[in-house]
PDB file of C-alpha atoms in Angstrom:
ATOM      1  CA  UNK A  43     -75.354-258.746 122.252  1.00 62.00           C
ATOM      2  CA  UNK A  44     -77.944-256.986 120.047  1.00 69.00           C
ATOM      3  CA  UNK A  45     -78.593-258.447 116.472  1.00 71.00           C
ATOM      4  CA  UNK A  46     -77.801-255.876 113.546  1.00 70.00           C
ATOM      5  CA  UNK A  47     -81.010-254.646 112.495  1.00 68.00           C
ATOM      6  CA  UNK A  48     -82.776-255.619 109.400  1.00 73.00           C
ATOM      7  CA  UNK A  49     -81.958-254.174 105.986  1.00 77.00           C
ATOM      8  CA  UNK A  50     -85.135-252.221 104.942  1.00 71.00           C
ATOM      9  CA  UNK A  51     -87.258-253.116 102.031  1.00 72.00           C
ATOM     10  CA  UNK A  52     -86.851-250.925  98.875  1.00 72.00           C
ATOM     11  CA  UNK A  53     -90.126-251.742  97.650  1.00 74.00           C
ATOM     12  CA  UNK A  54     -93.873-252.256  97.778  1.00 84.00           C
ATOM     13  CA  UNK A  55     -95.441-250.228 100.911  1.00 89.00           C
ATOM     14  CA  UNK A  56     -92.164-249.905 102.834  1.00 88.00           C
ATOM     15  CA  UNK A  57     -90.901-247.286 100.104  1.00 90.00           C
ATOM     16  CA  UNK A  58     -93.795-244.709 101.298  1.00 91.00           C
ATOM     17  CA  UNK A  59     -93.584-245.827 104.483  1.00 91.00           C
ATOM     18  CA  UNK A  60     -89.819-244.697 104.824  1.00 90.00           C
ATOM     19  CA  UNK A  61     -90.624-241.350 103.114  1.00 91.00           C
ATOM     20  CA  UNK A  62     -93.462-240.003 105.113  1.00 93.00           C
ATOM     21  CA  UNK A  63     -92.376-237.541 107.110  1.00 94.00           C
ATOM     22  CA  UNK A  64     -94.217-234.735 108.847  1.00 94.00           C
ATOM     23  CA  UNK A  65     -93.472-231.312 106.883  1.00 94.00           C
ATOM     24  CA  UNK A  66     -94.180-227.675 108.085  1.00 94.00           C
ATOM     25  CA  UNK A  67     -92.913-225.538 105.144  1.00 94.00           C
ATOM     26  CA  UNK A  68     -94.394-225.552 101.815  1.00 96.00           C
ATOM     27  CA  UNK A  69     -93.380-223.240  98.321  1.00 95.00           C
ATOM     28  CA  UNK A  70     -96.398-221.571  96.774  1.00 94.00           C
ATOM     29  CA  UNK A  71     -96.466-224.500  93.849  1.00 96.00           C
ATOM     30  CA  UNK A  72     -99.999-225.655  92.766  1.00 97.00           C
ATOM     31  CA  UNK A  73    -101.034-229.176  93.482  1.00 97.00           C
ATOM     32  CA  UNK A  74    -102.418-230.802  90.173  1.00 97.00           C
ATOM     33  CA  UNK A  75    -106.001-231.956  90.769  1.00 97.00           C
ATOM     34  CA  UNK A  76    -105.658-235.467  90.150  1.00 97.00           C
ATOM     35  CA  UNK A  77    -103.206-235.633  93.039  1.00 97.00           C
ATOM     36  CA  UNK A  78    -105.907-233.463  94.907  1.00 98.00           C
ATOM     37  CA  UNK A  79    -108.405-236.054  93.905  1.00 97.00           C
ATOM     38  CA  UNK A  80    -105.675-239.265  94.824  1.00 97.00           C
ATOM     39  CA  UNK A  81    -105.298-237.519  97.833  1.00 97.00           C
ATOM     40  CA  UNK A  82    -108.799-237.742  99.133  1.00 98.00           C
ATOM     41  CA  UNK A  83    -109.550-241.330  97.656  1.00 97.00           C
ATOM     42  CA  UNK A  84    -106.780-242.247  99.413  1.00 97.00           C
ATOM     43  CA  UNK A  85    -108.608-241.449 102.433  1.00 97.00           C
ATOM     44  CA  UNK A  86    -111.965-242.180 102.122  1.00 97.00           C
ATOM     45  CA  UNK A  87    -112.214-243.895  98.682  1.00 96.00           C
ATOM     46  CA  UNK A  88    -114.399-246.409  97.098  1.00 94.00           C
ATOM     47  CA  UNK A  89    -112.139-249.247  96.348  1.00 93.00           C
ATOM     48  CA  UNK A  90    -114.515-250.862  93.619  1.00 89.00           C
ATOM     49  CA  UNK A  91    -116.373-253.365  95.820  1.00 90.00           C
ATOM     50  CA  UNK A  92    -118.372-250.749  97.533  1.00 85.00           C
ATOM     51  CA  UNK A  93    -115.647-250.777 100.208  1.00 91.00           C
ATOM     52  CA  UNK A  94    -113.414-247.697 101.761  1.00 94.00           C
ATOM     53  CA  UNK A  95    -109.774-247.877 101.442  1.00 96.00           C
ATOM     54  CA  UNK A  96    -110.105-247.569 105.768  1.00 96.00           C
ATOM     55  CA  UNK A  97    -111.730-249.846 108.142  1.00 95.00           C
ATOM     56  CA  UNK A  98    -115.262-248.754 109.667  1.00 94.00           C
ATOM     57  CA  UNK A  99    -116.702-250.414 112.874  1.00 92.00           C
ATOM     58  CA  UNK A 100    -119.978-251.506 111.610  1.00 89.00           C
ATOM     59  CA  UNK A 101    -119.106-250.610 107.642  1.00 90.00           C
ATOM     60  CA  UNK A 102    -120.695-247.124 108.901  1.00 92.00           C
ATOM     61  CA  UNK A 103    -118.407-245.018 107.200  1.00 94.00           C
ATOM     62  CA  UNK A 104    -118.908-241.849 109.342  1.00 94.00           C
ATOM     63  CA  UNK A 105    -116.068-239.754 108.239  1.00 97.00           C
ATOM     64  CA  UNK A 106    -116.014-237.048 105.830  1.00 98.00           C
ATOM     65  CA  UNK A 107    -112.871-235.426 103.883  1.00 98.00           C
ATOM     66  CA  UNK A 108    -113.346-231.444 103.322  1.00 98.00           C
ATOM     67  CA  UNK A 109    -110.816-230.376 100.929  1.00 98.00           C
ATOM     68  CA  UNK A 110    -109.694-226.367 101.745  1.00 98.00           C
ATOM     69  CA  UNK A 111    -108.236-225.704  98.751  1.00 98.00           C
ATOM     70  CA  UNK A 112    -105.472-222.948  98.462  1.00 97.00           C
ATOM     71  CA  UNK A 113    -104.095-223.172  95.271  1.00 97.00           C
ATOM     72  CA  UNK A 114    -104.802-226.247  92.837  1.00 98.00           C
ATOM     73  CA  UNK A 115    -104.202-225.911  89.266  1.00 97.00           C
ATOM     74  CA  UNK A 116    -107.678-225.051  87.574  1.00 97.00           C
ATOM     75  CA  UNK A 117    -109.517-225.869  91.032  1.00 97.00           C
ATOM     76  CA  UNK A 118    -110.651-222.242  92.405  1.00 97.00           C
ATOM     77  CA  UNK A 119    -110.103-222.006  96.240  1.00 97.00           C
ATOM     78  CA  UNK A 120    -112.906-222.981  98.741  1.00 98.00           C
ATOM     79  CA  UNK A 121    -114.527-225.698 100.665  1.00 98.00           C
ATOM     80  CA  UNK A 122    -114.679-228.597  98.857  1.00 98.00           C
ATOM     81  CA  UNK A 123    -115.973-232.267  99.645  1.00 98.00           C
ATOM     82  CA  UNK A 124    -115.183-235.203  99.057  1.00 98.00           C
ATOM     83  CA  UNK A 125    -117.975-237.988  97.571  1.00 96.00           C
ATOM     84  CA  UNK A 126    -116.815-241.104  98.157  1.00 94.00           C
ATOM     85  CA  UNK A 127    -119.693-242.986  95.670  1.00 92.00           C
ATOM     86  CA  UNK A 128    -119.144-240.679  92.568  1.00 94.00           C
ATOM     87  CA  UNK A 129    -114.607-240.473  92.799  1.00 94.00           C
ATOM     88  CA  UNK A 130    -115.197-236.503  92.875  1.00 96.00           C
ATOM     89  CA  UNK A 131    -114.803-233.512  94.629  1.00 97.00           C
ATOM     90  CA  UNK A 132    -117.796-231.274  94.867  1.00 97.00           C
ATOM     91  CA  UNK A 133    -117.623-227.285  95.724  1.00 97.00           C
ATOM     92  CA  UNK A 134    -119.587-226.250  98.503  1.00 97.00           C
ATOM     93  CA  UNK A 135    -118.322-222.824  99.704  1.00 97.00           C
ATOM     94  CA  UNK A 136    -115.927-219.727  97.600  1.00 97.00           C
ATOM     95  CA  UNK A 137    -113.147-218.315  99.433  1.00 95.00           C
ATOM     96  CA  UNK A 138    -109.444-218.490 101.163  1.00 94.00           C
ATOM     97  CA  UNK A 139    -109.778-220.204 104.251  1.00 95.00           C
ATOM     98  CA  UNK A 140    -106.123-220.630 104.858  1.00 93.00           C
ATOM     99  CA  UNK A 141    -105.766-218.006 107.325  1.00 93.00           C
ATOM    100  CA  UNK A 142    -108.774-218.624 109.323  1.00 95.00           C
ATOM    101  CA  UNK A 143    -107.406-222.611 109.523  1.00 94.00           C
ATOM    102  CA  UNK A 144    -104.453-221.475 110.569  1.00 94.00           C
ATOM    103  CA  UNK A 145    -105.435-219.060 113.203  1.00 95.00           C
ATOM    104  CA  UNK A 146    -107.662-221.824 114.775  1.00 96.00           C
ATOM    105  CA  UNK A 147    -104.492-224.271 115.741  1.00 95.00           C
ATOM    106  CA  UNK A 148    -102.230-223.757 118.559  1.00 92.00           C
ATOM    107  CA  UNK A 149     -98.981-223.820 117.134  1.00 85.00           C
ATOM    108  CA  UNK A 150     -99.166-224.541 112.987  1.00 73.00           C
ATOM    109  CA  UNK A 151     -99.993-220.322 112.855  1.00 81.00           C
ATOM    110  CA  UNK A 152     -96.861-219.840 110.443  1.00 84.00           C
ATOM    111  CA  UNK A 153     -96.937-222.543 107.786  1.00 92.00           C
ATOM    112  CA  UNK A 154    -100.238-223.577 107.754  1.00 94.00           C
ATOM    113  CA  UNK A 155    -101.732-221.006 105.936  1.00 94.00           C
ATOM    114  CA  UNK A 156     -98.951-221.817 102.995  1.00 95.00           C
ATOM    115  CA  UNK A 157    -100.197-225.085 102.188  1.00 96.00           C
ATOM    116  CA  UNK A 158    -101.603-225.615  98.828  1.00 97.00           C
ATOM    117  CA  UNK A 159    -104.547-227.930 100.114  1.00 98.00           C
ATOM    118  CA  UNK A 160    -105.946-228.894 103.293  1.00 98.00           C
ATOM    119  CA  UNK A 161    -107.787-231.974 104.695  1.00 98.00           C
ATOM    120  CA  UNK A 162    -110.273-231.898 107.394  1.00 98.00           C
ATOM    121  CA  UNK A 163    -111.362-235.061 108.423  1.00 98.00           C
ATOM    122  CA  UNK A 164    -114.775-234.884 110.499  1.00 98.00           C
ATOM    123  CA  UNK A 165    -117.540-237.207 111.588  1.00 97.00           C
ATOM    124  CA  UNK A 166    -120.789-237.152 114.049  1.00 95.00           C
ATOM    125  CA  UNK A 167    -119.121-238.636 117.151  1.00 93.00           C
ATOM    126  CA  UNK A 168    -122.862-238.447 119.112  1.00 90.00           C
ATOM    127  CA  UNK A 169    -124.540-240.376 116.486  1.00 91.00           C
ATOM    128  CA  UNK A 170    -121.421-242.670 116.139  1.00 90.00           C
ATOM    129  CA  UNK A 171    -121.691-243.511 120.666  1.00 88.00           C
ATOM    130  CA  UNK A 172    -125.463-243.773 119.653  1.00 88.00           C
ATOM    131  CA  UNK A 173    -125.239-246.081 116.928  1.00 88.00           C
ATOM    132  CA  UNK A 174    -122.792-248.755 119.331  1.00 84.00           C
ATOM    133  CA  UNK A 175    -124.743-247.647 122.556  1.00 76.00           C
ATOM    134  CA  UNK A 176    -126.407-251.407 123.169  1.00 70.00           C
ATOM    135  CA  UNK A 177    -125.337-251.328 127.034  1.00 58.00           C
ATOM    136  CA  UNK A 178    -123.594-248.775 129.550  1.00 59.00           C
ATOM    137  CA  UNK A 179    -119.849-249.710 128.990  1.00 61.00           C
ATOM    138  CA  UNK A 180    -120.421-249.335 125.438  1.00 60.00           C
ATOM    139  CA  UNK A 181    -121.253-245.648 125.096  1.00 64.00           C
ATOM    140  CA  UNK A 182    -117.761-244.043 124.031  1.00 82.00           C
ATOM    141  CA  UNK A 183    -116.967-247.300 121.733  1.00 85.00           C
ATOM    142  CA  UNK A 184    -118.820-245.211 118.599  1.00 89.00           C
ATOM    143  CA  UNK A 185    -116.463-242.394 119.351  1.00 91.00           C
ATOM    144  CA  UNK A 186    -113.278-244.628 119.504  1.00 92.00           C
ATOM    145  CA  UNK A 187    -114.192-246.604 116.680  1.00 93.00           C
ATOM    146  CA  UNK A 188    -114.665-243.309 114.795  1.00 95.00           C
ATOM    147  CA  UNK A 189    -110.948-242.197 116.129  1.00 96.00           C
ATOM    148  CA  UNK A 190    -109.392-245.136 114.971  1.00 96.00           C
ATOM    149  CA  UNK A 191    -110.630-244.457 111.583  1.00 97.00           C
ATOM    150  CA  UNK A 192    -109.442-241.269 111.329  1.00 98.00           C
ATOM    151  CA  UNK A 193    -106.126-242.102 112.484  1.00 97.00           C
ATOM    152  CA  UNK A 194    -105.990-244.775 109.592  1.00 97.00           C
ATOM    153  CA  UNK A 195    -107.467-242.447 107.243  1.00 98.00           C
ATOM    154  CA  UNK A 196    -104.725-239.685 108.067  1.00 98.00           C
ATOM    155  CA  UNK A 197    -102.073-242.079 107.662  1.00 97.00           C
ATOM    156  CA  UNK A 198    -103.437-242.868 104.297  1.00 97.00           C
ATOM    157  CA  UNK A 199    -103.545-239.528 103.046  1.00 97.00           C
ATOM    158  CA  UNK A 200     -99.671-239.251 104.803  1.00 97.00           C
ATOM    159  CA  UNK A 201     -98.721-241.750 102.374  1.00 96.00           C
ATOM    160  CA  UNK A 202    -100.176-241.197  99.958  1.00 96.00           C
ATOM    161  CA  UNK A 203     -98.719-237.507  99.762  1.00 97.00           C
ATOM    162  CA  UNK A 204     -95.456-239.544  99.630  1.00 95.00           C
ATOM    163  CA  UNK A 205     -96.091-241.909  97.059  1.00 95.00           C
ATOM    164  CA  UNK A 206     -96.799-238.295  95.156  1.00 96.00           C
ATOM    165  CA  UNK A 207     -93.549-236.656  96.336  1.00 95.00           C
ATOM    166  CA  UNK A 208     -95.858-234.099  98.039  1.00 97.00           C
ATOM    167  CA  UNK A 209     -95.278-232.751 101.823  1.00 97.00           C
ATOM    168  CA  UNK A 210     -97.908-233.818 104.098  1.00 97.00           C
ATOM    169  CA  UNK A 211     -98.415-233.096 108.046  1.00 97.00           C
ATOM    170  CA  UNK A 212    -100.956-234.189 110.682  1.00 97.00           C
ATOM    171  CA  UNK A 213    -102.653-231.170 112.463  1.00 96.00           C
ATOM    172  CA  UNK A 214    -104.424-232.155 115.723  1.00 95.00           C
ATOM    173  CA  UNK A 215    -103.734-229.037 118.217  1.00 95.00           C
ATOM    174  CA  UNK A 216    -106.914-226.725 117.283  1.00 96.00           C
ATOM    175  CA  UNK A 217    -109.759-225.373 118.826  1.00 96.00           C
ATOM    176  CA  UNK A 218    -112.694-227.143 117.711  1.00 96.00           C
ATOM    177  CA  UNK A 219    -114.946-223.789 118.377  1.00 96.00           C
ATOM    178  CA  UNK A 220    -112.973-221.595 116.511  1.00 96.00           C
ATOM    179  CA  UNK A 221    -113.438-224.145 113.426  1.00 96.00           C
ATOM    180  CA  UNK A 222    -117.179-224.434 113.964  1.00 96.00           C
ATOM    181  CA  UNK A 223    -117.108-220.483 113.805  1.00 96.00           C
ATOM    182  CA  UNK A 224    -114.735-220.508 110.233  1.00 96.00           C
ATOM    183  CA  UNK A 225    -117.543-220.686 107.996  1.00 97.00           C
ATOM    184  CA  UNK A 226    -121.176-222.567 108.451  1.00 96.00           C
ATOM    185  CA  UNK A 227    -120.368-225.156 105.412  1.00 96.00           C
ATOM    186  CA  UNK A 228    -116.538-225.979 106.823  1.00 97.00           C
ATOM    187  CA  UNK A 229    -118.039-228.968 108.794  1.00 97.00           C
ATOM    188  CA  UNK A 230    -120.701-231.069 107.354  1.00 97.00           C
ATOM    189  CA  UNK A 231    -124.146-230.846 110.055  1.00 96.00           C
ATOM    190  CA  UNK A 232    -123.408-232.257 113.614  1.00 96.00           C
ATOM    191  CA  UNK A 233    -119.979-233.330 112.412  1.00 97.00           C
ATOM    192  CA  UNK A 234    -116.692-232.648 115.026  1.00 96.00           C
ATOM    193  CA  UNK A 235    -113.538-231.836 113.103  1.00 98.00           C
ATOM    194  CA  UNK A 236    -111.419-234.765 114.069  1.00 98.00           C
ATOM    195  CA  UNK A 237    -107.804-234.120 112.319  1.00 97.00           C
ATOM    196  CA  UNK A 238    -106.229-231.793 109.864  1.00 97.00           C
ATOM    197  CA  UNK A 239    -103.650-232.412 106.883  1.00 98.00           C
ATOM    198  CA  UNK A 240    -101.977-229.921 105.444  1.00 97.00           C
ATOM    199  CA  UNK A 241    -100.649-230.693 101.890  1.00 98.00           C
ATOM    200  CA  UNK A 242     -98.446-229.231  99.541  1.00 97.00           C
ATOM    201  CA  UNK A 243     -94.812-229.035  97.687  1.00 96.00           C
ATOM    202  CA  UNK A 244     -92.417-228.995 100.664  1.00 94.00           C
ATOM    203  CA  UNK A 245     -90.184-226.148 100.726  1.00 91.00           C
TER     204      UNK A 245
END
């Protein structure tokens, strides 16, 4: 017979862990910036040792975090990104992108646009295959290594979102031409969006 399963932990980790879950409706509430700003450490922040809070093949670091701000509390909307070094977001394009985000993904069209914030996650996947390209079989490591990252950086941000009692949900059905064509500073040069996080107080 099957064993009764284990009683889960009610601290530490597991308590995010059990309250991630993927949500699709958000309330027009403002995020406050400092959970804006927790949001993208958690994915790609410095953790005081000149280390990331995810693991890089190579300590490489390839991945940037482009904040689309909707509606943050004293944060006007735009592109902004993330600087890992300096803790801080910096503004790099005016304007409501929501809508355009939205209309690039197959099937996030109706609540995407609603979220207060969200993350694009991008790197250079050529110069990633280049930089691990030392023999034939090795050409698409880069790229996976650079996938892997993402994934763990998502996650973080997933958690993160719960830890602030925030709704959070992984976007990876889009069209990666339609994004290129949103605006010319959405994606960092030669970068290929990677994943999308929407953000915001869940409905």
């Amino acid at each position: 017979t099957a064993s009764a399963p284990p009683a889960l932990p009610t601290t530490g980790l597991a308590t995010a862990l059990i309250a991630r879950r993927s949500v699709r409706a958000f309330v027009d509430a403002p995020l406050d910036p400092a959970d804006l700003t927790a949001l993208a450490w958690a994915a790609q922040g410095d953790t005081g040792d000149g280390r990331r809070t995810t693991p890089s093949a190579g300590g490489r670091h390839p991945l940037a975090v482009t904040a689309v701000v909707r509606h943050v509390t004293d944060t006007a909307p735009g592109l902004w990104r993330w600087e890992p070094d300096a803790g801080a977001l910096t503004r790099v394009a005016p304007g409501g992108f929501g809508p355009a985000l939205a209309a690039c993904t197959v099937d996030a069209r109706d609540w995407l646009a609603d979220a207060a914030v969200v993350l694009l996650l991008s790197a250079d996947l050529e110069a990633a295959r280049a930089a691990f390209a030392t023999e034939p079989p090795a050409w698409e490591r880069g790229a996976r290594y650079v996938w892997l990252e993402a994934g763990a950086a998502a996650q973080n941000l997933a958690l993160q979102a719960a830890v602030l009692g925030l709704g959070a949900v992984l976007v990876g059905a889009f069209d990666d031409d339609l994004l290129h064509a949103v605006h010319p500073e959405l994606l960092p040069d030669g970068h290929d969006p990677l994943a999308m996080v929407a953000v915001g107080c869940a409905a």
